[in-house]
Amino acid sequence: MQRTGFVEKLDRIQPYLLGAAALLLALCILFAGEEIGLSDNGDFSRVMRASSIARTVDDSRFVYISEYRIVLQDRSAAENVFGILFGSEGVNVYPSIQLLFTRVSVVLNLIVNKLSGAPMTTYRLGVLGVLYAVCYAAALALLFRQIHLRRRWMDWGAKLLLLLVLCDGDYLVYFNSFYGEALQIIAFVLVAAAAVRILSRRDCSVWDAVWAALACILYGWSKFANIPPAILLCLALEAILWRRSRSRIPVCAMAGAFVLLCAIYLAVPSWMAYETNYNSVFYGILKQADADEAERYLSELGLDPSLADLRGTNAYATGISQTVEERGCRDQIASLSRVRLLIFYARHPAMLCASIDASLRSCGSIRPYYLSNYDSSHPRFTLSSRFTAWSSLRARLGFDTPAGNIAVLIAFLAMMILLLWRRSRFDCVLSVIAVAGCCLYCMIVPYISNGAGDLAKHMFAYIQFMDAAVLVLFVGAAAGCAALGLRRWIPAGVAFAALLVLVVPPVSAAYTAHAARRQTHAAVESGAYVQFGAQDGQPLQWLVLSVEGNRAMLLCQTQVAVRSFSADNSNLWSESDLRTWLNSDFTAAFSATERTCMLSFSHPQLLSGSNLESATAGDRDLYCDHLPRTCAANADEAYQNAVTDLVTLPDLTQIETLYASGCGTARGGLWWTASPYFSNENMVRCVFPDGTVRFRDAKDTAGVYPVICVCTDVLTEGDGSLANSFRLAAS
């Protein structure tokens, strides 16, 4: 009896225990060991200016900065606090509710400084992280209170699964940043808690209506792009409450939320309209268009066709803002309406499908590829792996494939129908419509409204919905078995079917790579393997990337070294230390006979913004794409010149070729390409362990997989498989 009583008491305080566990977990992720967070991609300034915060270093790109400076006026302490909390400076530039949290964190920092004796101008970003962590733990505890599965082991198991996913490190690192996604994470959980409460109860209260409205307002106001789905969710939840109670309270709450969210949307500053519209047109619709297509599309959009030469450029690339100003078309671009963009895509369904595919391909990772976690004591883009079991797993599953996403969405909606149909058909239909609408909006609109620029970050809301969908599948399967009395295989089968589709892509990729290694070839051709040279007594294996006439480009399948690209941290290949080493010392790996079969070759050298004076071709930056399947898009139009080598590194075009061959780009560690990052003189494009193409400082070390060109006429033995590679005839 005593044990039963203890278990029942434990069940009663379970939500608070799990909320406390979430808080402890969040604090450990952010602060256990070295403090981690997210680096600035340019968005921090608009928040900092409106929150009396200034930088302490000039260049914080790709480095997590934990300490800033509080800008205090020559006033009393009370006047400073009042000005920080309620001042209007900068609000018109970024009128987000996020400013409330950052301003409170400034005041909390002042209190910490006073108590610790630190300079009163010190701002620690970790204080904001703790504030977000406390709010998130409270939101999770509220969510846990709404979930009640009949079997204790199912109830605890489901909530621990929620903790595993919703407290993943790749989500929580947002708390130590000035990004709006941090507040969006909290708001999303509050909306989910309100939805679970409303859909699982037959009675309702005034509090339910107010809670649902406030949660949706917070969700929409946290990121302006979330306003339409926030309105849709609020309308659905309040309509369900109104039908049950016939009270005016849900109607008033719905009307108030609708009016406020619409007012917030209308207050979005004009600079956002210009930047997003520019990217949606020139780095979205026109990204892959030729000159004639670009002129035709611009005419359809009501824009000047002479702007077609800007196709494939991003609003943040070198010289674009100046060019737009000189041509006097900034206002024309800024005034382009979202409705017109939607109509354009409706008239071009093939382009709409391509945009959806591009969006979903960016949904594998929770954390955007261009944000790093550690301070300057680590190489830039050193990523944290604290409590990232879920994000690591989802990156390997089919969350970045159309089939995987469609399967999860269909299974998610089917599970909702299974759980809600018997309870209330009205609730079921309205909920399914609202959720499907939100998911489709978050899937489609980011690319339409902002093109491919920062796409990995703009898909964050959709990623949240997909993770919530997976949780509903498994929790719903357990609830269906325990509460609805359905046969065990029905809800469990729905979840299993979606999981199976998610597992297919990595299994298929592994099988394709295995088959490619075993495939035989009648002649030296793309995809065949060649044995050529040896290092430390071991033969070097090469993959044929391309063949022209009797010349084959080969990519080494063996890591020949781990070296820095250039000791002086320059990303110019033609002057790099690695180029010198590959074309001198490394050639000792080849016999005299093999060296006579190697051919010097000319290849394009892409240039960063600091080396444009040596460009002989191209007229634009190559804006970054981290996906190996598209990383070289528009590379032929980028600033470049030609260099001649006997040995080089793979360029981005060859990375695309490697990916298309089915062999994959992941090599178990970082490895260099020859291509620079476009916006500075230090960073080089680098393939990360997961196969994505990111960047690293040239002075850092990474693996070396060289590229050579050989004459195919001398490769007469073998069948081109990895086990029996083509090779020189025995002498």
XYZ file of C-alpha atoms in Angstrom:
731
model
C 0.000 0.000 0.000
C 2.775 2.425 0.885
C 4.504 1.706 -2.390
C 1.242 2.274 -4.294
C 0.726 5.570 -2.491
C 4.256 6.691 -3.338
C 3.782 5.841 -7.024
C 0.512 7.767 -7.123
C 2.171 10.794 -5.530
C 4.971 10.475 -8.063
C 2.412 10.446 -10.875
C 0.825 13.626 -9.515
C 4.085 15.556 -9.462
C 5.361 13.887 -12.630
C 4.921 16.955 -14.918
C 6.905 19.119 -12.515
C 9.654 16.515 -12.143
C 9.971 16.249 -15.907
C 9.891 20.039 -16.231
C 12.724 20.278 -13.706
C 14.589 17.586 -15.641
C 14.127 19.627 -18.816
C 15.548 22.709 -17.095
C 18.539 20.797 -15.762
C 19.104 19.245 -19.170
C 18.938 22.632 -20.896
C 21.426 24.168 -18.468
C 23.802 21.228 -18.908
C 23.585 21.463 -22.699
C 24.332 25.182 -22.681
C 26.819 25.488 -19.833
C 28.267 22.097 -18.821
C 31.899 22.399 -19.803
C 32.471 25.181 -22.295
C 29.488 27.419 -22.927
C 27.885 26.843 -26.319
C 25.359 28.733 -28.399
C 24.965 29.917 -31.972
C 27.037 32.331 -34.019
C 25.616 35.390 -35.742
C 24.632 35.235 -39.421
C 23.761 38.951 -39.463
C 20.388 38.810 -37.697
C 21.668 39.785 -34.252
C 22.082 43.493 -35.044
C 18.388 44.279 -35.353
C 17.705 42.762 -31.909
C 20.758 44.285 -30.252
C 20.085 47.827 -31.487
C 16.607 47.704 -29.970
C 17.832 46.237 -26.666
C 20.709 48.559 -25.640
C 23.324 45.907 -26.522
C 26.533 46.427 -28.493
C 29.314 44.164 -29.705
C 32.646 43.742 -27.960
C 34.447 42.461 -31.089
C 34.375 43.779 -34.645
C 34.030 40.477 -36.491
C 31.949 37.734 -34.907
C 31.065 35.777 -38.043
C 30.997 32.006 -37.575
C 32.096 32.294 -33.924
C 29.878 32.056 -30.867
C 30.204 35.219 -28.774
C 29.029 34.903 -25.190
C 29.730 38.419 -23.914
C 28.525 41.792 -25.198
C 28.334 45.347 -23.903
C 25.311 47.104 -22.385
C 24.845 50.643 -23.713
C 23.991 52.805 -20.699
C 22.955 56.438 -20.886
C 24.235 59.060 -18.454
C 21.197 58.699 -16.233
C 20.233 57.232 -12.876
C 19.945 53.464 -12.453
C 16.147 53.637 -12.387
C 16.038 55.775 -15.536
C 18.395 53.382 -17.324
C 16.265 50.382 -16.399
C 13.103 52.170 -17.507
C 14.718 53.185 -20.807
C 15.995 49.663 -21.462
C 12.606 48.061 -20.791
C 10.299 50.595 -22.411
C 12.398 52.675 -24.813
C 11.211 52.887 -28.424
C 14.616 53.023 -30.109
C 14.973 50.321 -32.764
C 11.492 48.883 -32.270
C 10.330 50.140 -35.674
C 13.190 48.206 -37.310
C 12.218 44.920 -35.674
C 8.862 45.068 -33.819
C 9.060 41.547 -32.384
C 7.950 40.360 -28.952
C 11.416 38.824 -28.745
C 12.617 42.295 -27.718
C 10.729 41.936 -24.425
C 12.830 38.898 -23.495
C 16.140 40.409 -24.583
C 15.417 43.630 -22.709
C 14.520 41.714 -19.554
C 17.797 39.814 -19.929
C 19.658 43.152 -20.038
C 18.085 44.187 -16.724
C 18.899 40.774 -15.237
C 22.507 41.272 -16.341
C 22.569 44.634 -14.556
C 21.410 42.883 -11.359
C 24.095 40.183 -11.772
C 26.729 42.870 -12.351
C 25.657 44.744 -9.231
C 25.742 41.624 -7.069
C 29.026 40.289 -8.482
C 30.887 43.593 -8.681
C 31.435 43.200 -12.456
C 31.409 46.289 -14.722
C 27.819 47.448 -15.128
C 28.183 47.407 -18.938
C 28.827 43.648 -19.079
C 26.172 41.626 -20.934
C 26.315 37.837 -20.751
C 24.283 36.044 -23.407
C 24.002 33.084 -21.037
C 21.592 35.087 -18.855
C 19.173 35.186 -21.781
C 19.806 31.469 -22.258
C 18.833 30.764 -18.634
C 15.704 32.927 -19.007
C 14.646 30.981 -22.093
C 15.478 27.667 -20.391
C 13.240 28.472 -17.404
C 10.376 29.492 -19.697
C 10.840 26.363 -21.798
C 10.868 24.071 -18.771
C 7.615 25.664 -17.583
C 6.072 25.210 -21.052
C 7.107 21.558 -21.141
C 5.703 20.953 -17.649
C 2.433 22.451 -18.886
C 2.487 20.118 -21.888
C 3.217 17.080 -19.712
C 0.205 17.936 -17.511
C -2.102 17.573 -20.511
C -0.897 14.101 -21.534
C -2.440 11.175 -19.655
C -2.004 7.667 -21.006
C -3.799 4.943 -19.081
C -0.857 2.634 -18.664
C 1.853 4.048 -16.464
C 4.759 2.684 -18.499
C 3.276 4.182 -21.666
C 2.719 7.519 -19.973
C 6.266 7.782 -18.634
C 7.766 6.353 -21.802
C 5.924 8.820 -24.033
C 7.005 11.805 -21.942
C 10.627 10.692 -21.798
C 10.495 10.426 -25.594
C 9.181 13.998 -25.666
C 12.149 15.084 -23.551
C 14.587 13.308 -25.868
C 13.247 15.097 -28.947
C 12.144 18.495 -27.632
C 15.280 18.998 -25.516
C 17.689 17.992 -28.253
C 20.868 20.037 -28.172
C 20.364 21.369 -31.690
C 17.106 22.959 -30.550
C 18.337 24.348 -27.252
C 21.521 25.989 -28.538
C 19.171 28.636 -29.941
C 18.644 29.819 -26.353
C 22.176 31.244 -26.293
C 21.558 33.470 -29.287
C 19.569 36.491 -30.435
C 17.557 34.468 -32.946
C 13.756 34.499 -32.801
C 13.726 30.714 -33.101
C 14.485 30.460 -29.366
C 11.169 32.080 -28.482
C 9.450 30.170 -31.278
C 10.480 26.877 -29.651
C 8.804 27.912 -26.393
C 5.696 29.240 -28.128
C 5.329 26.074 -30.202
C 5.243 23.933 -27.051
C 2.655 26.259 -25.479
C 0.436 25.986 -28.570
C 0.849 22.198 -28.539
C -0.065 22.067 -24.841
C -3.197 24.151 -25.472
C -4.176 21.930 -28.398
C -3.722 18.707 -26.412
C -5.731 20.122 -23.515
C -8.605 21.295 -25.699
C -8.779 18.131 -27.814
C -8.516 15.731 -24.863
C -11.172 17.365 -22.626
C -14.918 17.549 -23.066
C -15.373 20.583 -20.831
C -13.722 23.957 -21.302
C -13.103 27.165 -19.425
C -12.341 30.808 -20.016
C -8.720 29.971 -19.299
C -8.618 27.540 -22.217
C -9.714 30.221 -24.679
C -7.300 32.811 -23.300
C -4.431 30.328 -23.169
C -4.931 29.202 -26.768
C -5.120 32.800 -28.018
C -2.061 33.985 -26.090
C 0.000 30.953 -27.153
C -0.865 31.520 -30.815
C -0.078 35.225 -30.533
C 3.311 34.423 -28.999
C 3.996 31.885 -31.754
C 3.105 34.286 -34.549
C 4.853 37.269 -32.982
C 8.064 35.344 -32.307
C 8.748 35.143 -36.074
C 6.715 37.212 -38.516
C 6.630 34.340 -41.015
C 4.646 32.319 -38.442
C 1.706 34.719 -38.347
C -0.498 32.918 -40.948
C -0.178 29.458 -39.317
C -0.663 31.067 -35.897
C -3.939 32.592 -37.097
C -5.063 29.270 -38.577
C -4.296 27.366 -35.372
C -6.032 29.986 -33.239
C -9.158 29.940 -35.413
C -9.358 26.137 -35.180
C -8.852 25.929 -31.406
C -11.231 28.770 -30.577
C -13.869 27.391 -32.967
C -13.730 24.037 -31.169
C -14.134 25.788 -27.807
C -17.000 27.932 -29.100
C -18.898 24.901 -30.423
C -18.689 23.247 -27.018
C -19.604 26.247 -24.895
C -21.513 28.599 -27.241
C -19.789 31.281 -25.171
C -18.608 34.657 -26.422
C -15.227 34.214 -24.746
C -13.654 32.037 -27.501
C -15.101 34.367 -30.147
C -13.620 37.427 -28.430
C -10.275 35.663 -27.925
C -10.214 34.616 -31.582
C -11.114 38.109 -32.778
C -8.531 39.740 -30.523
C -5.763 37.386 -31.618
C -6.697 37.813 -35.289
C -6.670 41.612 -35.112
C -3.399 41.739 -33.156
C -1.580 39.290 -35.430
C -2.792 41.132 -38.539
C -1.588 44.421 -37.038
C 1.812 42.864 -36.332
C 2.010 41.600 -39.917
C 1.228 45.076 -41.255
C 3.995 46.497 -39.032
C 6.700 44.365 -40.683
C 9.393 46.888 -41.723
C 9.980 47.678 -45.399
C 13.631 46.518 -45.373
C 12.404 42.985 -44.787
C 10.069 43.224 -47.773
C 12.911 44.259 -50.083
C 15.395 41.601 -48.968
C 12.912 38.738 -48.945
C 11.396 39.771 -52.280
C 14.801 40.086 -53.913
C 15.781 36.599 -52.790
C 12.405 35.114 -53.696
C 12.745 36.377 -57.274
C 16.443 36.388 -58.145
C 17.626 33.583 -55.857
C 14.425 31.594 -56.131
C 12.411 31.906 -59.335
C 15.400 32.937 -61.474
C 18.050 30.845 -59.715
C 18.262 28.244 -62.496
C 16.728 30.288 -65.324
C 18.577 31.293 -68.502
C 18.479 34.885 -69.803
C 15.360 34.495 -71.960
C 13.421 32.691 -69.252
C 14.463 35.297 -66.691
C 13.134 38.156 -68.828
C 9.829 36.365 -69.344
C 9.418 35.569 -65.653
C 10.234 39.140 -64.630
C 7.581 40.441 -67.009
C 5.015 38.078 -65.477
C 5.912 39.437 -62.038
C 5.597 43.031 -63.174
C 9.319 43.735 -62.783
C 11.777 45.268 -65.245
C 13.017 42.521 -67.655
C 16.399 44.246 -67.868
C 17.094 42.928 -64.370
C 17.515 39.447 -65.842
C 21.294 39.714 -65.553
C 20.904 39.564 -61.752
C 19.433 36.052 -61.871
C 21.078 33.656 -59.435
C 22.283 36.446 -57.116
C 21.432 36.914 -53.458
C 20.502 40.177 -51.750
C 23.560 39.853 -49.494
C 26.135 39.144 -52.214
C 28.883 41.601 -53.115
C 27.690 44.772 -54.862
C 24.038 43.755 -55.237
C 22.554 46.482 -53.019
C 24.589 49.127 -54.831
C 23.516 47.787 -58.233
C 19.849 47.805 -57.254
C 20.115 51.367 -55.945
C 21.887 52.568 -59.100
C 19.164 51.095 -61.302
C 16.458 52.654 -59.143
C 14.468 49.442 -58.768
C 14.588 48.918 -55.008
C 11.051 50.199 -54.386
C 9.741 48.178 -57.317
C 11.158 44.985 -55.829
C 10.035 45.833 -52.280
C 6.445 46.427 -53.404
C 6.074 43.009 -55.043
C 3.194 41.310 -53.222
C 3.143 37.795 -51.803
C -0.135 37.231 -53.643
C 1.564 37.884 -56.965
C 4.329 35.444 -56.091
C 1.771 32.774 -55.177
C -0.095 33.347 -58.444
C 3.177 33.019 -60.362
C 3.947 29.656 -58.772
C 0.371 28.497 -59.359
C 0.920 29.169 -63.066
C 4.216 27.248 -63.002
C 3.501 24.021 -61.088
C 6.776 22.416 -62.184
C 8.673 25.306 -60.572
C 6.533 24.969 -57.445
C 7.413 21.280 -57.190
C 11.095 22.106 -57.653
C 10.913 24.713 -54.886
C 9.261 22.214 -52.516
C 11.931 19.647 -53.320
C 14.680 22.205 -52.603
C 13.005 23.131 -49.318
C 12.655 19.552 -48.128
C 16.280 18.795 -49.023
C 17.232 21.424 -46.404
C 15.249 19.726 -43.611
C 17.656 16.981 -42.606
C 19.383 18.958 -39.861
C 17.770 21.042 -37.144
C 20.757 23.378 -36.852
C 21.484 25.458 -39.990
C 24.786 24.516 -41.567
C 26.281 28.020 -41.374
C 25.966 28.470 -37.588
C 28.675 27.293 -35.206
C 28.682 26.578 -31.476
C 31.986 27.518 -29.864
C 34.011 30.665 -29.270
C 37.255 31.713 -30.965
C 39.350 29.297 -28.866
C 38.117 26.573 -31.261
C 38.339 26.384 -35.048
C 35.358 28.045 -36.614
C 32.495 25.608 -37.247
C 33.433 23.292 -34.433
C 30.019 21.832 -33.696
C 28.732 20.576 -30.362
C 27.275 17.105 -29.984
C 25.833 17.507 -26.480
C 22.581 15.580 -26.202
C 22.049 15.408 -29.962
C 20.906 11.786 -30.204
C 17.659 12.768 -31.910
C 19.094 15.356 -34.310
C 21.914 12.980 -35.260
C 19.401 10.213 -35.964
C 17.007 12.400 -37.959
C 19.902 13.663 -40.086
C 20.462 10.072 -41.205
C 16.796 9.338 -41.895
C 14.642 10.480 -44.790
C 13.561 13.817 -43.330
C 15.286 15.502 -46.275
C 13.397 13.545 -48.934
C 9.939 14.251 -50.412
C 8.849 10.641 -49.829
C 9.848 10.722 -46.159
C 8.042 13.990 -45.509
C 4.888 12.973 -47.349
C 4.813 9.666 -45.457
C 5.169 11.369 -42.061
C 2.539 13.993 -42.904
C -0.007 11.439 -44.152
C 0.617 9.140 -41.181
C 0.385 12.121 -38.812
C -3.026 13.127 -40.174
C -4.195 9.504 -40.170
C -3.180 9.173 -36.519
C -5.099 12.338 -35.646
C -8.193 10.890 -37.313
C -7.762 7.608 -35.412
C -7.520 9.451 -32.096
C -10.177 12.125 -32.604
C -12.871 10.747 -34.918
C -14.785 8.808 -32.249
C -14.533 11.657 -29.788
C -15.838 14.431 -32.070
C -15.997 14.520 -35.840
C -16.131 18.313 -35.813
C -12.974 18.541 -33.703
C -11.297 15.941 -35.901
C -12.058 17.617 -39.223
C -11.144 21.100 -38.010
C -7.923 19.902 -36.387
C -6.811 17.961 -39.444
C -7.498 20.941 -41.725
C -5.599 23.313 -39.421
C -2.593 21.040 -38.976
C -2.412 20.125 -42.669
C -2.679 23.793 -43.607
C 0.110 24.787 -41.206
C 2.404 22.009 -42.406
C 1.836 22.843 -46.064
C 2.338 26.552 -45.388
C 5.609 25.941 -43.561
C 6.703 23.564 -46.320
C 5.915 25.789 -49.304
C 6.042 29.440 -48.284
C 9.679 29.837 -47.078
C 11.079 29.247 -50.567
C 8.339 31.234 -52.289
C 8.807 34.209 -49.968
C 12.611 34.176 -49.647
C 14.070 31.878 -52.279
C 16.998 29.641 -51.410
C 18.684 32.259 -49.203
C 19.140 30.946 -45.638
C 16.662 28.211 -46.537
C 17.949 25.802 -43.877
C 17.007 28.317 -41.177
C 13.703 29.365 -42.722
C 12.501 25.750 -42.677
C 12.797 25.658 -38.878
C 9.035 25.929 -38.276
C 8.418 23.048 -40.658
C 11.087 20.955 -38.925
C 9.282 21.552 -35.627
C 6.005 20.347 -37.123
C 7.667 17.226 -38.515
C 9.269 16.367 -35.180
C 5.939 16.939 -33.453
C 4.328 14.675 -36.063
C 6.761 11.863 -35.287
C 6.049 12.257 -31.577
C 2.294 12.139 -32.208
C 2.755 8.965 -34.252
C 4.424 7.113 -31.413
C 2.483 8.656 -28.538
C -0.707 8.247 -30.555
C 0.072 4.616 -31.199
C 0.431 4.060 -27.447
C -2.700 6.081 -26.669
C -4.657 4.256 -29.353
C -3.744 0.910 -27.863
C -4.486 1.994 -24.297
C -7.447 4.363 -24.590
C -9.397 3.614 -27.748
C -9.291 -0.141 -27.538
C -8.323 -0.480 -31.173
C -6.396 -3.489 -32.268
C -2.786 -2.966 -31.388
C -1.526 -3.204 -34.958
C -3.698 -0.380 -36.353
C -2.123 2.718 -34.694
C 1.234 0.994 -34.336
C 1.107 0.054 -38.013
C 0.538 3.677 -39.027
C 3.627 4.751 -37.078
C 5.689 1.845 -38.399
C 4.755 2.597 -42.029
C 6.006 6.183 -41.737
C 9.187 5.072 -39.974
C 9.793 2.504 -42.686
C 9.640 5.188 -45.379
C 12.077 7.321 -43.364
C 14.513 4.415 -43.111
C 14.417 3.618 -46.838
C 16.624 6.545 -48.062
C 19.734 5.749 -45.958
C 19.356 2.033 -46.629
C 18.910 2.712 -50.338
C 21.930 5.036 -50.396
C 24.074 2.423 -48.655
C 22.948 -0.247 -51.123
C 23.582 2.069 -54.106
C 27.094 2.856 -52.874
C 27.774 -0.845 -52.305
C 26.481 -1.734 -55.785
C 28.561 1.046 -57.356
C 31.720 -0.384 -55.795
C 30.923 -3.867 -57.136
C 29.847 -2.808 -60.629
C 32.103 -3.893 -63.491
C 32.930 -1.758 -66.520
C 33.946 -2.667 -70.062
C 36.057 0.485 -70.346
C 37.330 3.360 -68.239
C 34.233 5.502 -67.663
C 32.531 7.572 -64.971
C 31.940 5.503 -61.843
C 34.746 3.017 -62.527
C 37.663 2.509 -60.123
C 41.359 2.794 -60.930
C 44.387 1.649 -58.950
C 47.183 4.155 -59.454
C 50.155 4.942 -57.219
C 50.862 3.822 -53.671
C 51.439 5.437 -50.305
C 53.121 3.754 -47.345
C 53.151 0.533 -49.319
C 49.374 0.569 -49.898
C 47.897 1.016 -53.407
C 45.861 4.181 -53.960
C 42.331 3.672 -55.263
C 40.710 6.323 -57.470
C 37.167 6.927 -58.693
C 36.684 8.071 -62.287
C 34.720 11.332 -62.153
C 34.635 12.072 -65.873
C 36.204 11.024 -69.168
C 36.857 13.195 -72.229
C 38.506 11.401 -75.088
C 41.395 9.489 -73.560
C 41.670 11.767 -70.515
C 40.087 10.648 -67.225
C 39.670 12.798 -64.111
C 40.246 10.685 -61.002
C 39.340 11.385 -57.364
C 41.397 9.513 -54.797
C 39.356 7.290 -52.483
C 42.166 7.168 -49.915
C 42.909 10.046 -47.567
C 46.528 10.843 -48.379
C 47.111 13.412 -45.610
C 45.579 15.624 -42.947
C 46.967 19.109 -43.507
C 46.079 22.766 -43.409
C 45.037 24.388 -46.658
C 47.369 27.326 -46.174
C 49.441 28.375 -43.173
C 48.737 32.071 -43.822
C 44.973 31.393 -43.756
C 44.438 32.390 -47.386
C 41.715 30.570 -49.325
C 43.292 31.171 -52.756
C 44.131 27.746 -54.177
C 46.840 28.939 -56.566
C 48.910 30.283 -53.647
C 48.099 27.599 -51.079
C 50.593 25.411 -49.253
C 48.454 22.382 -50.026
C 48.752 22.967 -53.765
C 52.530 23.175 -53.444
C 52.691 19.945 -51.448
C 50.393 17.999 -53.775
C 52.332 19.021 -56.886
C 55.742 18.285 -55.370
C 56.192 15.951 -52.400
C 52.993 14.001 -52.967
C 53.995 12.992 -56.513
C 56.511 10.589 -54.932
C 53.491 8.309 -54.459
C 53.661 7.545 -58.198
C 56.255 5.466 -60.003
C 58.244 6.869 -62.900
C 55.999 4.970 -65.324
C 52.863 6.288 -63.656
C 54.119 9.868 -63.752
C 54.487 9.623 -67.534
C 50.787 8.717 -67.713
C 49.702 11.721 -65.646
C 48.537 14.784 -67.555
C 48.671 18.412 -66.514
C 45.300 20.083 -66.882
C 43.743 23.534 -66.674
C 40.765 23.983 -64.380
C 38.703 26.928 -63.083
C 39.698 28.498 -59.779
C 36.782 30.165 -58.004
C 37.617 33.433 -56.260
C 36.454 35.000 -53.019
C 35.534 38.659 -52.755
C 39.061 39.666 -51.750
C 40.628 38.261 -54.940
C 38.285 39.560 -57.618
C 40.990 41.643 -59.282
C 42.439 38.465 -60.782
C 39.128 37.235 -62.209
C 39.123 36.510 -65.941
C 35.561 35.173 -66.103
C 32.314 35.298 -64.174
C 30.301 38.212 -62.846
C 28.915 37.152 -59.453
C 29.621 35.500 -56.131
C 28.916 31.805 -55.751
C 26.515 31.979 -52.826
C 26.752 28.948 -50.556
C 24.671 25.803 -50.878
C 25.551 23.072 -48.392
C 23.834 20.217 -50.220
C 26.284 18.161 -52.295
C 23.659 17.603 -54.986
C 23.395 21.366 -55.715
C 26.512 22.938 -54.166
C 27.905 24.026 -57.564
C 24.743 25.657 -58.910
C 25.732 28.655 -61.079
C 29.445 27.952 -60.521
C 30.136 28.571 -64.202
C 29.001 32.204 -63.753
C 30.991 32.851 -60.558
C 34.159 34.967 -60.402
C 37.062 32.762 -61.493
C 40.292 32.365 -63.392
C 42.172 29.350 -64.696
C 45.098 27.492 -63.143
C 47.086 24.486 -64.363
C 48.004 21.575 -62.091
C 49.261 18.040 -62.144
C 47.434 17.348 -58.857
C 44.617 19.379 -57.357
C 41.666 19.080 -54.988
C 38.068 18.447 -56.063
C 36.041 21.545 -56.877
C 32.334 21.945 -56.175
C 31.319 20.698 -59.612
C 33.211 17.480 -58.971
C 31.539 17.171 -55.553
C 28.197 17.254 -57.367
C 29.475 14.597 -59.767
C 30.630 12.444 -56.861
C 27.221 12.699 -55.200
C 25.389 11.934 -58.444
C 27.523 8.805 -58.933
C 25.897 7.282 -55.843
C 29.230 6.960 -54.041
C 28.355 9.606 -51.445
C 30.464 12.478 -50.148
C 30.840 11.463 -46.499
C 34.333 10.217 -45.655
C 34.178 9.972 -41.853
C 35.865 13.325 -41.299
C 36.439 16.793 -42.709
C 38.087 17.056 -46.118
C 39.078 19.949 -48.335
C 37.790 21.146 -51.669
C 39.679 23.689 -53.782
C 36.794 26.204 -53.676
C 36.760 29.263 -51.379
C 33.919 30.677 -49.345
C 32.797 33.703 -51.323
C 32.608 36.469 -48.721
C 36.024 36.428 -47.042
C 39.633 35.582 -47.827
C 40.120 32.933 -45.142
C 37.507 30.211 -45.389
C 37.535 27.246 -47.762
C 34.616 25.011 -48.705
C 35.014 21.783 -46.807
C 33.034 18.524 -46.798
C 31.885 17.661 -43.274
C 31.497 14.155 -41.792
C 27.800 14.095 -42.722
C 28.649 14.745 -46.383
C 27.413 18.349 -46.485
C 29.601 21.080 -47.986
C 30.337 23.789 -45.428
C 33.510 25.782 -44.767
C 36.557 25.966 -42.542
C 39.491 28.356 -42.067
C 42.377 27.630 -44.410
C 44.796 27.455 -41.457
C 42.835 24.567 -39.885
C 43.484 20.953 -40.791
C 41.302 18.577 -42.793
C 41.644 15.456 -44.898
C 43.137 15.531 -48.383
C 41.612 13.564 -51.278
C 43.495 14.644 -54.424
C 42.344 14.788 -58.039
C 44.545 13.846 -61.000
C 44.161 13.405 -64.747
C 45.547 10.285 -66.476
C 45.613 8.818 -69.947
C 43.057 6.007 -70.198
C 44.940 4.158 -72.950
C 47.394 2.640 -70.480
C 44.726 1.315 -68.051
C 44.193 -2.081 -69.611
C 43.882 -4.523 -66.723
C 40.957 -5.057 -64.331
C 37.190 -4.684 -64.698
C 36.670 -1.284 -63.012
C 35.107 -2.582 -59.789
C 36.692 -1.583 -56.496
C 37.914 -5.134 -55.901
C 39.450 -5.393 -59.392
C 40.226 -1.813 -60.390
C 41.585 -0.780 -63.754
C 45.373 -0.470 -63.561
C 48.521 -0.250 -65.637
C 49.427 -3.363 -67.549
C 52.103 -5.356 -65.739
C 55.496 -4.711 -67.284
